[in-house]
Amino acid sequence: MRLRPADWLLLIAAIAVPITLGLDWFTTPGGHESGWSSLGWVTLALILLTVVLGLATVVLIAVGSRDAVNLPPGVFLAALIPFALLVTLVVTLLKPGAATGIDSGAWIGLIALVALKAGAWLSIRERVDQPARYVEPPPARPAPPAA
């Protein structure tokens, strides 16, 4: 099965999110800290769960699995990302640990999470709104002969 534009957005965002965690997210008195070292394990677990679900959804779509298999991870992803995004935003704005400022890597990471949400939502929408999903019922069969 071929990937649609929304699936490509989902794939690119799922790859970009962990990359942005390696950027400088916070300024500290000792220098800078990346998202990996400063966000905390709960926030990182939420982010990584969304990344894994995003990649799993794209892989399932790419191998041509049925919707009964590839829609549940996408739906769970679309439901989980707002929570992960909110938690990440709050942690970022509260500047964890000894952080004194927010660096551009944090904003890029939050944008990548928003792109992941958009990709998940659009991917589900494209698959559910396909014209092939609307099936015309077969014609009625004739009545059996009288006995």
Short mmCIF file of C-alpha atoms in Angstrom, two decimals:
data_model
loop_
_atom_site.label_atom_id
_atom_site.label_comp_id
_atom_site.label_asym_id
_atom_site.label_seq_id
_atom_site.Cartn_x
_atom_site.Cartn_y
_atom_site.Cartn_z
CA MET A 1 0.00 0.00 0.00
CA ARG A 2 1.29 3.43 -0.74
CA LEU A 3 1.70 6.14 1.86
CA ARG A 4 -0.48 9.21 1.53
CA PRO A 5 0.79 12.76 2.32
CA ALA A 6 -0.60 12.60 5.87
CA ASP A 7 1.25 9.33 6.46
CA TRP A 8 4.48 10.95 5.26
CA LEU A 9 3.89 13.85 7.68
CA LEU A 10 3.36 11.33 10.46
CA LEU A 11 6.58 9.51 9.55
CA ILE A 12 8.69 12.68 9.30
CA ALA A 13 7.33 14.05 12.59
CA ALA A 14 7.87 10.72 14.37
CA ILE A 15 11.50 10.78 13.25
CA ALA A 16 11.94 14.48 14.04
CA VAL A 17 10.66 14.37 17.63
CA PRO A 18 13.51 12.27 19.10
CA ILE A 19 16.03 14.27 17.06
CA THR A 20 14.76 17.51 18.59
CA LEU A 21 15.22 16.04 22.06
CA GLY A 22 18.95 16.10 21.37
CA LEU A 23 18.91 19.87 20.79
CA ASP A 24 19.53 22.42 23.55
CA TRP A 25 16.21 22.88 25.35
CA PHE A 26 17.27 24.85 28.42
CA THR A 27 19.95 27.30 29.47
CA THR A 28 21.53 26.55 32.84
CA PRO A 29 24.24 28.29 34.85
CA GLY A 30 26.60 25.55 33.65
CA GLY A 31 25.67 25.80 29.95
CA HIS A 32 22.85 24.12 28.08
CA GLU A 33 20.79 20.96 28.62
CA SER A 34 19.11 18.81 26.00
CA GLY A 35 15.58 17.52 26.19
CA TRP A 36 16.92 14.03 26.88
CA SER A 37 18.69 15.15 30.05
CA SER A 38 16.25 17.69 31.41
CA LEU A 39 12.61 16.78 30.73
CA GLY A 40 12.31 13.95 33.24
CA TRP A 41 11.51 10.30 32.71
CA VAL A 42 7.71 10.65 32.76
CA THR A 43 7.69 13.29 30.04
CA LEU A 44 10.24 11.36 28.00
CA ALA A 45 8.21 8.17 28.36
CA LEU A 46 5.10 9.94 27.05
CA ILE A 47 7.01 11.44 24.14
CA LEU A 48 8.68 8.15 23.24
CA LEU A 49 5.35 6.30 23.45
CA THR A 50 3.88 8.74 20.93
CA VAL A 51 6.90 8.28 18.66
CA VAL A 52 6.64 4.47 18.82
CA LEU A 53 2.91 4.59 18.09
CA GLY A 54 3.51 6.96 15.18
CA LEU A 55 6.17 4.73 13.66
CA ALA A 56 4.06 1.61 14.24
CA THR A 57 1.09 3.23 12.51
CA VAL A 58 3.18 4.16 9.47
CA VAL A 59 4.75 0.69 9.26
CA LEU A 60 1.34 -0.99 9.48
CA ILE A 61 -0.01 1.26 6.73
CA ALA A 62 3.07 0.70 4.57
CA VAL A 63 2.84 -3.09 4.74
CA GLY A 64 -0.83 -2.92 3.75
CA SER A 65 -2.41 -4.27 6.91
CA ARG A 66 -6.17 -4.11 7.28
CA ASP A 67 -7.79 -1.16 8.99
CA ALA A 68 -8.73 -3.35 11.93
CA VAL A 69 -5.00 -3.59 12.60
CA ASN A 70 -3.64 -0.18 11.60
CA LEU A 71 -6.39 2.14 12.88
CA PRO A 72 -6.16 1.37 16.64
CA PRO A 73 -2.55 2.58 17.08
CA GLY A 74 -3.38 5.70 15.08
CA VAL A 75 -6.47 6.44 17.14
CA PHE A 76 -4.62 5.84 20.41
CA LEU A 77 -1.81 8.09 19.13
CA ALA A 78 -4.24 10.87 18.22
CA ALA A 79 -5.76 10.62 21.70
CA LEU A 80 -2.42 10.48 23.56
CA ILE A 81 -0.56 13.29 21.80
CA PRO A 82 -2.59 16.20 23.25
CA PHE A 83 -1.81 14.92 26.75
CA ALA A 84 1.90 14.44 25.91
CA LEU A 85 2.01 17.87 24.29
CA LEU A 86 0.39 19.53 27.29
CA VAL A 87 2.73 17.79 29.75
CA THR A 88 5.77 18.72 27.64
CA LEU A 89 4.61 22.34 27.35
CA VAL A 90 4.05 22.66 31.11
CA VAL A 91 7.41 21.08 31.95
CA THR A 92 9.10 23.35 29.42
CA LEU A 93 7.48 26.52 30.72
CA LEU A 94 8.29 25.57 34.33
CA LYS A 95 11.99 25.12 33.38
CA PRO A 96 12.99 21.94 35.21
CA GLY A 97 15.97 21.66 37.51
CA ALA A 98 18.46 24.52 37.43
CA ALA A 99 17.27 25.84 34.07
CA THR A 100 17.17 29.62 33.79
CA GLY A 101 15.98 29.96 30.20
CA ILE A 102 14.27 28.14 27.36
CA ASP A 103 16.33 27.57 24.22
CA SER A 104 15.08 27.28 20.65
CA GLY A 105 15.35 23.47 20.71
CA ALA A 106 12.37 23.35 23.08
CA TRP A 107 10.18 25.30 20.68
CA ILE A 108 11.32 23.17 17.74
CA GLY A 109 10.51 20.03 19.77
CA LEU A 110 7.04 21.33 20.62
CA ILE A 111 6.41 22.15 16.95
CA ALA A 112 7.50 18.61 16.04
CA LEU A 113 4.97 17.23 18.56
CA VAL A 114 2.25 19.41 17.02
CA ALA A 115 3.24 18.06 13.58
CA LEU A 116 3.00 14.53 14.97
CA LYS A 117 -0.53 15.29 16.19
CA ALA A 118 -1.48 16.77 12.80
CA GLY A 119 -0.02 13.76 10.99
CA ALA A 120 -1.91 11.31 13.20
CA TRP A 121 -5.20 13.15 12.82
CA LEU A 122 -4.90 13.60 9.05
CA SER A 123 -3.76 10.01 8.55
CA ILE A 124 -6.84 8.68 10.33
CA ARG A 125 -9.08 11.08 8.46
CA GLU A 126 -7.70 10.11 5.05
CA ARG A 127 -8.23 6.43 5.73
CA VAL A 128 -11.72 6.81 7.14
CA ASP A 129 -12.94 9.21 4.42
CA GLN A 130 -11.84 7.04 1.48
CA PRO A 131 -14.47 6.63 -1.24
CA ALA A 132 -13.73 2.90 -1.25
CA ARG A 133 -15.15 2.69 2.26
CA TYR A 134 -18.65 3.48 1.09
CA VAL A 135 -20.06 0.18 -0.07
CA GLU A 136 -23.30 -0.11 -1.97
CA PRO A 137 -25.32 -3.03 -0.67
CA PRO A 138 -25.92 -5.89 -3.10
CA PRO A 139 -29.31 -6.12 -4.80
CA ALA A 140 -32.00 -8.01 -2.96
CA ARG A 141 -32.32 -11.69 -3.79
CA PRO A 142 -35.61 -12.93 -5.19
CA ALA A 143 -38.05 -14.63 -2.85
CA PRO A 144 -37.88 -18.43 -2.74
CA PRO A 145 -40.53 -20.27 -4.73
CA ALA A 146 -43.79 -21.11 -2.96
CA ALA A 147 -43.99 -24.62 -1.59
#
